[in-house]
Short mmCIF file of C-alpha atoms and ligand atoms in Angstrom, two decimals:
data_model
loop_
_atom_site.label_atom_id
_atom_site.label_comp_id
_atom_site.label_asym_id
_atom_site.label_seq_id
_atom_site.Cartn_x
_atom_site.Cartn_y
_atom_site.Cartn_z
CA MET A 1 93.34 84.17 100.24
CA ALA A 2 97.10 86.55 100.68
CA VAL A 3 96.16 89.60 103.10
CA LEU A 4 99.17 91.92 102.46
CA GLU A 5 100.64 94.70 104.98
CA ILE A 6 99.81 97.57 104.91
CA GLU A 7 102.17 100.60 104.90
CA ILE A 8 101.48 103.26 107.50
CA MET A 9 101.97 106.74 107.41
CA GLY A 10 106.01 107.50 107.68
CA ALA A 11 106.64 105.10 104.74
CA LYS A 12 107.96 106.36 101.88
CA VAL A 13 106.53 104.29 99.49
CA LEU A 14 103.01 106.35 100.49
CA ARG A 15 104.78 110.16 99.02
CA GLU A 16 106.51 108.26 95.39
CA LYS A 17 104.19 108.96 92.60
CA ALA A 18 103.65 105.60 90.95
CA SER A 19 104.63 104.06 87.75
CA PRO A 20 101.87 103.53 84.96
CA VAL A 21 101.25 99.29 84.94
CA GLY A 22 102.55 98.56 81.36
CA THR A 23 100.77 95.05 80.48
CA VAL A 24 97.80 93.86 83.30
CA THR A 25 99.60 90.44 83.58
CA ASP A 26 98.26 87.57 85.68
CA GLU A 27 100.72 88.77 88.06
CA ILE A 28 98.80 92.51 88.32
CA ARG A 29 95.58 90.13 88.55
CA ILE A 30 97.02 88.22 91.42
CA LEU A 31 97.93 91.97 92.68
CA ILE A 32 94.36 92.92 92.59
CA ARG A 33 92.85 89.77 94.37
CA ASP A 34 95.37 90.16 96.79
CA MET A 35 94.75 93.53 97.43
CA PHE A 36 91.00 92.90 97.55
CA ASP A 37 91.81 90.52 100.48
CA THR A 38 93.90 92.82 101.80
CA MET A 39 90.93 95.91 102.20
CA TYR A 40 88.31 93.72 103.39
CA ASP A 41 90.24 92.03 106.33
CA ALA A 42 91.12 95.47 107.28
CA GLU A 43 87.52 96.51 106.93
CA GLY A 44 88.02 99.26 104.14
CA ILE A 45 86.43 100.87 101.51
CA GLY A 46 89.59 101.42 99.10
CA LEU A 47 92.88 100.06 98.58
CA ALA A 48 95.59 101.45 96.54
CA ALA A 49 98.70 99.55 95.30
CA PRO A 50 101.31 102.37 97.10
CA GLN A 51 99.49 100.45 100.11
CA VAL A 52 100.77 97.17 99.57
CA GLY A 53 104.44 98.63 99.57
CA ILE A 54 103.87 98.53 95.36
CA SER A 55 104.65 101.87 93.65
CA GLN A 56 102.00 101.09 90.46
CA ARG A 57 98.73 102.97 89.35
CA ILE A 58 96.13 100.01 90.60
CA LEU A 59 93.82 100.57 92.94
CA VAL A 60 90.19 98.72 94.21
CA VAL A 61 86.98 100.03 95.46
CA ASP A 62 84.05 98.88 97.27
CA VAL A 63 81.45 100.71 97.92
CA ALA A 64 78.27 100.92 99.33
CA ASP A 65 76.13 104.10 98.88
CA GLU A 66 73.42 104.63 101.46
CA GLU A 67 71.92 107.14 98.92
CA GLU A 68 71.24 104.56 96.35
CA GLY A 69 70.00 101.65 98.61
CA GLU A 70 73.10 100.09 99.88
CA GLU A 71 73.82 99.21 95.92
CA ARG A 72 77.21 98.06 95.82
CA HIS A 73 80.22 99.59 93.58
CA VAL A 74 82.94 97.21 93.23
CA HIS A 75 86.27 98.13 90.96
CA ALA A 76 89.27 97.19 90.41
CA LEU A 77 90.74 100.09 88.26
CA VAL A 78 94.47 100.07 86.43
CA ASN A 79 96.30 103.28 85.45
CA PRO A 80 92.92 105.47 86.41
CA VAL A 81 93.02 108.90 85.28
CA VAL A 82 90.06 111.89 86.19
CA VAL A 83 88.76 112.62 82.69
CA GLU A 84 86.13 115.18 84.33
CA ALA A 85 85.31 116.49 87.74
CA SER A 86 82.31 118.85 88.76
CA ARG A 87 82.94 122.36 89.84
CA GLU A 88 80.65 121.45 92.87
CA THR A 89 82.43 120.25 96.10
CA GLY A 90 81.08 118.29 98.98
CA LYS A 91 82.88 117.90 102.71
CA GLU A 92 82.48 114.56 104.25
CA THR A 93 84.29 112.59 106.61
CA GLU A 94 87.75 110.76 105.38
CA GLY A 95 90.31 107.98 106.85
CA CYS A 96 92.86 106.14 105.54
CA LEU A 97 93.89 102.91 106.20
CA SER A 98 97.65 103.83 106.33
CA ILE A 99 96.53 106.72 108.97
CA PRO A 100 94.81 104.37 111.26
CA GLY A 101 92.77 106.24 113.81
CA LEU A 102 92.85 109.82 112.18
CA GLU A 103 89.75 111.03 110.81
CA GLU A 104 88.92 114.28 109.50
CA THR A 105 86.18 116.32 106.70
CA VAL A 106 87.60 116.90 103.19
CA THR A 107 86.62 118.61 100.52
CA ARG A 108 86.39 117.65 96.84
CA PRO A 109 84.67 117.81 94.11
CA LEU A 110 80.69 115.67 94.35
CA GLN A 111 81.47 113.94 90.59
CA VAL A 112 83.66 112.53 88.57
CA VAL A 113 84.68 110.47 85.25
CA ILE A 114 87.44 108.37 85.58
CA GLU A 115 88.85 106.44 82.65
CA ALA A 116 91.12 102.92 83.53
CA LEU A 117 91.87 99.50 82.44
CA SER A 118 89.63 96.81 83.95
CA PRO A 119 91.75 93.52 84.91
CA ASP A 120 91.45 92.13 81.81
CA GLY A 121 93.34 95.02 79.94
CA GLU A 122 90.19 96.43 78.47
CA PRO A 123 89.47 100.52 78.76
CA VAL A 124 86.44 101.43 81.42
CA ARG A 125 84.78 104.54 81.88
CA ILE A 126 83.05 105.45 85.10
CA GLU A 127 80.84 107.90 85.78
CA ALA A 128 80.59 107.98 89.97
CA ASP A 129 79.14 110.36 92.77
CA GLY A 130 78.27 110.07 96.15
CA LEU A 131 80.70 107.92 97.94
CA LEU A 132 82.26 106.30 95.03
CA ALA A 133 83.62 109.64 94.46
CA ARG A 134 84.65 110.46 96.73
CA ALA A 135 86.82 107.02 97.77
CA LEU A 136 87.94 106.97 93.59
CA GLN A 137 89.47 110.27 94.57
CA HIS A 138 91.25 109.67 97.69
CA GLU A 139 92.20 106.19 95.88
CA LEU A 140 93.55 108.07 93.16
CA ASP A 141 95.64 110.53 95.41
CA HIS A 142 97.63 107.84 96.81
CA LEU A 143 98.69 107.13 93.32
CA ASP A 144 100.18 110.37 93.40
CA GLY A 145 101.53 109.98 96.40
CA VAL A 146 98.62 112.23 97.95
CA LEU A 147 97.76 111.62 101.64
CA PHE A 148 94.28 113.25 102.99
CA ILE A 149 95.39 115.18 105.03
CA ASP A 150 97.02 117.33 102.47
CA ARG A 151 93.74 118.58 101.53
CA LEU A 152 93.12 119.97 104.92
CA SER A 153 94.57 123.43 106.04
CA SER A 154 98.45 123.40 107.14
CA LEU A 155 96.94 124.35 110.40
CA LYS A 156 94.05 121.43 110.97
CA ARG A 157 97.00 119.11 109.36
CA GLY A 158 99.40 119.89 112.02
CA ILE A 159 97.63 119.65 115.27
CA LEU A 160 95.91 116.33 113.27
CA LEU A 161 99.19 114.60 112.94
CA ARG A 162 100.97 116.02 116.62
CA LYS A 163 97.74 113.95 118.36
CA TRP A 164 97.82 110.83 115.35
CA ARG A 165 102.32 110.43 116.54
CA LYS A 166 101.53 111.32 120.21
CA GLY A 167 98.52 108.40 119.97
CA ARG A 168 101.19 105.61 118.25
CA GLY A 169 103.95 106.81 120.86
CA ARG A 170 106.15 108.10 118.11
CA SER A 171 106.81 111.70 120.30
NI1 LIG B 201 94.14 106.35 101.98
#
């Protein structure tokens, strides 16, 4: 088990567009295992590679959706792409391991279809709704250097960031 250090907002890597993975090697599989360890240790439901300082297009999620009788969805995705997104959107509260202590309501498409490679390098297609769809979109954003606060109005974002920085003793 290897718990990696989680990058906190302000780190440059969180704002970079991550690179596609060429070949899914054993090294990538070890990174994925460490990402799961790190996510569980931090009690998160999703983690993207840039959050552990690796600018590559890899994410993991482990989501239990209450609306589905606690059915668990555990995925590790390499080079994920959203191929379909519903026009219908929904609002739910989100947080992020890279912005500890900050939560806010975010609007996102309710359903998405995502294509990616599995840790074995095989193509996978996931039709997601509910919390899984939300978690996957949040983690996918990380691969493009986008944080959930970027999806808020600039007014709301400004207020929240001031509060967050104050809480962390940075200003
Ligand atoms: Ni996040």
